[in-house]
PDB file of C-alpha atoms in Angstrom:
ATOM      1  CA  MET A  24      30.274  65.083  22.521  1.00  0.00           C
ATOM      2  CA  VAL A  25      31.336  68.009  20.508  1.00  0.00           C
ATOM      3  CA  LEU A  26      31.858  67.955  16.839  1.00  0.00           C
ATOM      4  CA  GLU A  27      34.651  70.529  15.468  1.00  0.00           C
ATOM      5  CA  VAL A  28      34.199  71.496  12.019  1.00  0.00           C
ATOM      6  CA  ALA A  29      36.810  73.464  10.088  1.00  0.00           C
ATOM      7  CA  ILE A  30      36.744  74.132   6.272  1.00  0.00           C
ATOM      8  CA  LEU A  31      40.214  74.026   4.697  1.00  0.00           C
ATOM      9  CA  ASP A  32      41.020  75.780   1.645  1.00  0.00           C
ATOM     10  CA  ILE A  33      44.496  74.601   0.635  1.00  0.00           C
ATOM     11  CA  ARG A  34      46.934  76.711  -1.460  1.00  0.00           C
ATOM     12  CA  GLU A  35      46.922  75.924  -5.162  1.00  0.00           C
ATOM     13  CA  GLY A  36      49.128  73.089  -6.204  1.00  0.00           C
ATOM     14  CA  GLN A  37      49.752  71.889  -2.730  1.00  0.00           C
ATOM     15  CA  THR A  38      46.790  69.408  -2.184  1.00  0.00           C
ATOM     16  CA  LYS A  39      49.075  66.344  -2.475  1.00  0.00           C
ATOM     17  CA  ASP A  40      51.629  67.718  -0.128  1.00  0.00           C
ATOM     18  CA  PHE A  41      48.759  68.729   2.400  1.00  0.00           C
ATOM     19  CA  GLU A  42      47.369  65.303   2.329  1.00  0.00           C
ATOM     20  CA  LYS A  43      50.676  63.445   3.044  1.00  0.00           C
ATOM     21  CA  ALA A  44      51.337  66.107   5.785  1.00  0.00           C
ATOM     22  CA  PHE A  45      48.040  65.609   7.150  1.00  0.00           C
ATOM     23  CA  LYS A  46      48.531  61.679   7.429  1.00  0.00           C
ATOM     24  CA  LYS A  47      51.691  62.248   9.174  1.00  0.00           C
ATOM     25  CA  ALA A  48      50.062  64.828  11.825  1.00  0.00           C
ATOM     26  CA  SER A  49      46.988  62.847  12.359  1.00  0.00           C
ATOM     27  CA  PRO A  50      48.415  60.936  15.428  1.00  0.00           C
ATOM     28  CA  LEU A  51      49.228  64.380  17.044  1.00  0.00           C
ATOM     29  CA  ILE A  52      45.574  65.253  17.501  1.00  0.00           C
ATOM     30  CA  ALA A  53      44.644  61.529  18.357  1.00  0.00           C
ATOM     31  CA  SER A  54      47.015  61.702  21.373  1.00  0.00           C
ATOM     32  CA  ILE A  55      44.922  64.348  23.110  1.00  0.00           C
ATOM     33  CA  PRO A  56      42.927  63.528  26.042  1.00  0.00           C
ATOM     34  CA  GLY A  57      39.118  63.791  25.307  1.00  0.00           C
ATOM     35  CA  TYR A  58      39.716  62.970  21.546  1.00  0.00           C
ATOM     36  CA  ILE A  59      37.242  60.747  20.071  1.00  0.00           C
ATOM     37  CA  SER A  60      37.845  60.606  16.213  1.00  0.00           C
ATOM     38  CA  HIS A  61      38.659  62.663  13.290  1.00  0.00           C
ATOM     39  CA  GLU A  62      38.224  62.654   9.490  1.00  0.00           C
ATOM     40  CA  LEU A  63      39.192  64.577   6.565  1.00  0.00           C
ATOM     41  CA  ARG A  64      37.029  64.704   3.444  1.00  0.00           C
ATOM     42  CA  LYS A  65      37.882  66.333   0.067  1.00  0.00           C
ATOM     43  CA  SER A  66      35.171  68.500  -1.700  1.00  0.00           C
ATOM     44  CA  VAL A  67      33.662  67.097  -4.916  1.00  0.00           C
ATOM     45  CA  GLU A  68      33.228  70.659  -6.304  1.00  0.00           C
ATOM     46  CA  GLY A  69      36.381  72.521  -5.145  1.00  0.00           C
ATOM     47  CA  ALA A  70      39.682  70.868  -5.993  1.00  0.00           C
ATOM     48  CA  HIS A  71      41.439  72.692  -2.991  1.00  0.00           C
ATOM     49  CA  ARG A  72      38.653  72.425  -0.402  1.00  0.00           C
ATOM     50  CA  TYR A  73      38.547  70.051   2.388  1.00  0.00           C
ATOM     51  CA  ILE A  74      36.441  69.471   5.649  1.00  0.00           C
ATOM     52  CA  LEU A  75      38.060  68.314   8.808  1.00  0.00           C
ATOM     53  CA  LEU A  76      35.663  66.768  11.272  1.00  0.00           C
ATOM     54  CA  VAL A  77      36.975  66.103  14.810  1.00  0.00           C
ATOM     55  CA  SER A  78      35.046  64.592  17.680  1.00  0.00           C
ATOM     56  CA  TRP A  79      35.802  65.623  21.142  1.00  0.00           C
ATOM     57  CA  GLU A  80      34.269  64.598  24.530  1.00  0.00           C
ATOM     58  CA  LYS A  81      33.825  68.188  25.416  1.00  0.00           C
ATOM     59  CA  LEU A  82      34.762  71.664  24.035  1.00  0.00           C
ATOM     60  CA  GLU A  83      37.660  72.275  26.249  1.00  0.00           C
ATOM     61  CA  ASP A  84      39.337  69.213  25.153  1.00  0.00           C
ATOM     62  CA  HIS A  85      39.833  71.045  21.646  1.00  0.00           C
ATOM     63  CA  THR A  86      40.088  74.659  22.917  1.00  0.00           C
ATOM     64  CA  ILE A  87      42.353  74.014  25.890  1.00  0.00           C
ATOM     65  CA  SER A  88      43.777  70.466  26.108  1.00  0.00           C
ATOM     66  CA  PHE A  89      44.775  70.611  22.361  1.00  0.00           C
ATOM     67  CA  ARG A  90      45.126  74.274  21.314  1.00  0.00           C
ATOM     68  CA  GLN A  91      47.223  75.015  24.466  1.00  0.00           C
ATOM     69  CA  SER A  92      49.612  71.996  24.170  1.00  0.00           C
ATOM     70  CA  GLU A  93      53.129  71.402  22.811  1.00  0.00           C
ATOM     71  CA  VAL A  94      51.400  68.781  20.323  1.00  0.00           C
ATOM     72  CA  TYR A  95      49.511  71.821  18.883  1.00  0.00           C
ATOM     73  CA  LYS A  96      52.803  73.566  18.100  1.00  0.00           C
ATOM     74  CA  ASP A  97      53.770  70.473  15.974  1.00  0.00           C
ATOM     75  CA  TRP A  98      50.124  70.420  14.369  1.00  0.00           C
ATOM     76  CA  LYS A  99      50.373  74.134  13.443  1.00  0.00           C
ATOM     77  CA  LYS A 100      53.972  73.755  12.083  1.00  0.00           C
ATOM     78  CA  SER A 101      53.051  70.759  10.003  1.00  0.00           C
ATOM     79  CA  LEU A 102      49.772  71.992   8.353  1.00  0.00           C
ATOM     80  CA  HIS A 103      49.048  75.749   8.858  1.00  0.00           C
ATOM     81  CA  HIS A 104      51.189  76.872   5.981  1.00  0.00           C
ATOM     82  CA  PHE A 105      48.828  74.877   3.556  1.00  0.00           C
ATOM     83  CA  TYR A 106      45.892  77.085   4.356  1.00  0.00           C
ATOM     84  CA  ASP A 107      44.672  80.078   2.226  1.00  0.00           C
ATOM     85  CA  PRO A 108      42.629  81.638   3.972  1.00  0.00           C
ATOM     86  CA  PHE A 109      43.014  80.417   7.501  1.00  0.00           C
ATOM     87  CA  PRO A 110      39.894  78.219   8.269  1.00  0.00           C
ATOM     88  CA  VAL A 111      37.004  79.209  10.441  1.00  0.00           C
ATOM     89  CA  VAL A 112      36.584  76.512  13.270  1.00  0.00           C
ATOM     90  CA  GLU A 113      33.125  76.096  14.746  1.00  0.00           C
ATOM     91  CA  HIS A 114      31.889  73.576  17.266  1.00  0.00           C
ATOM     92  CA  TYR A 115      28.616  71.717  17.040  1.00  0.00           C
ATOM     93  CA  VAL A 116      26.452  69.593  19.476  1.00  0.00           C
ATOM     94  CA  SER A 117      23.592  67.068  18.484  1.00  0.00           C
ATOM     95  CA  LEU A 118      20.006  67.906  18.893  1.00  0.00           C
ATOM     96  CA  PRO A 119      17.434  65.218  19.783  1.00  0.00           C
ATOM     97  CA  LEU A 120      15.669  64.267  16.560  1.00  0.00           C
ATOM     98  CA  GLN A 121      12.255  62.959  18.310  1.00  0.00           C
ATOM     99  CA  GLU A 122      10.054  64.977  20.311  1.00  0.00           C
ATOM    100  CA  ASP A 123      10.234  64.232  23.981  1.00  0.00           C
ATOM    101  CA  THR A 124       6.664  62.896  24.878  1.00  0.00           C
ATOM    102  CA  LYS A 125       7.195  62.477  28.529  1.00  0.00           C
TER     103      LYS A 125
END
């Protein structure tokens, strides 16, 4: 599994509209093969900052299947105008927490 992490800074005064648009756009990302789950969290310290966490089966499910799809065009149209600056997106994989004793 790959975890996509994006910190989203929303233009001042547009957080409520962003939250509504995000709810409406959520089924778009969920429709992509390889999608597992996603969640949006709002910062406690920054009134205009959110973090988007998306779990994908593999990196290409995000970078190719989603980003190169027609669905992404609708996602982009629905949400990208809220961002300032445009978010940096990174991908993470889990590491084992216990030392292998074999």
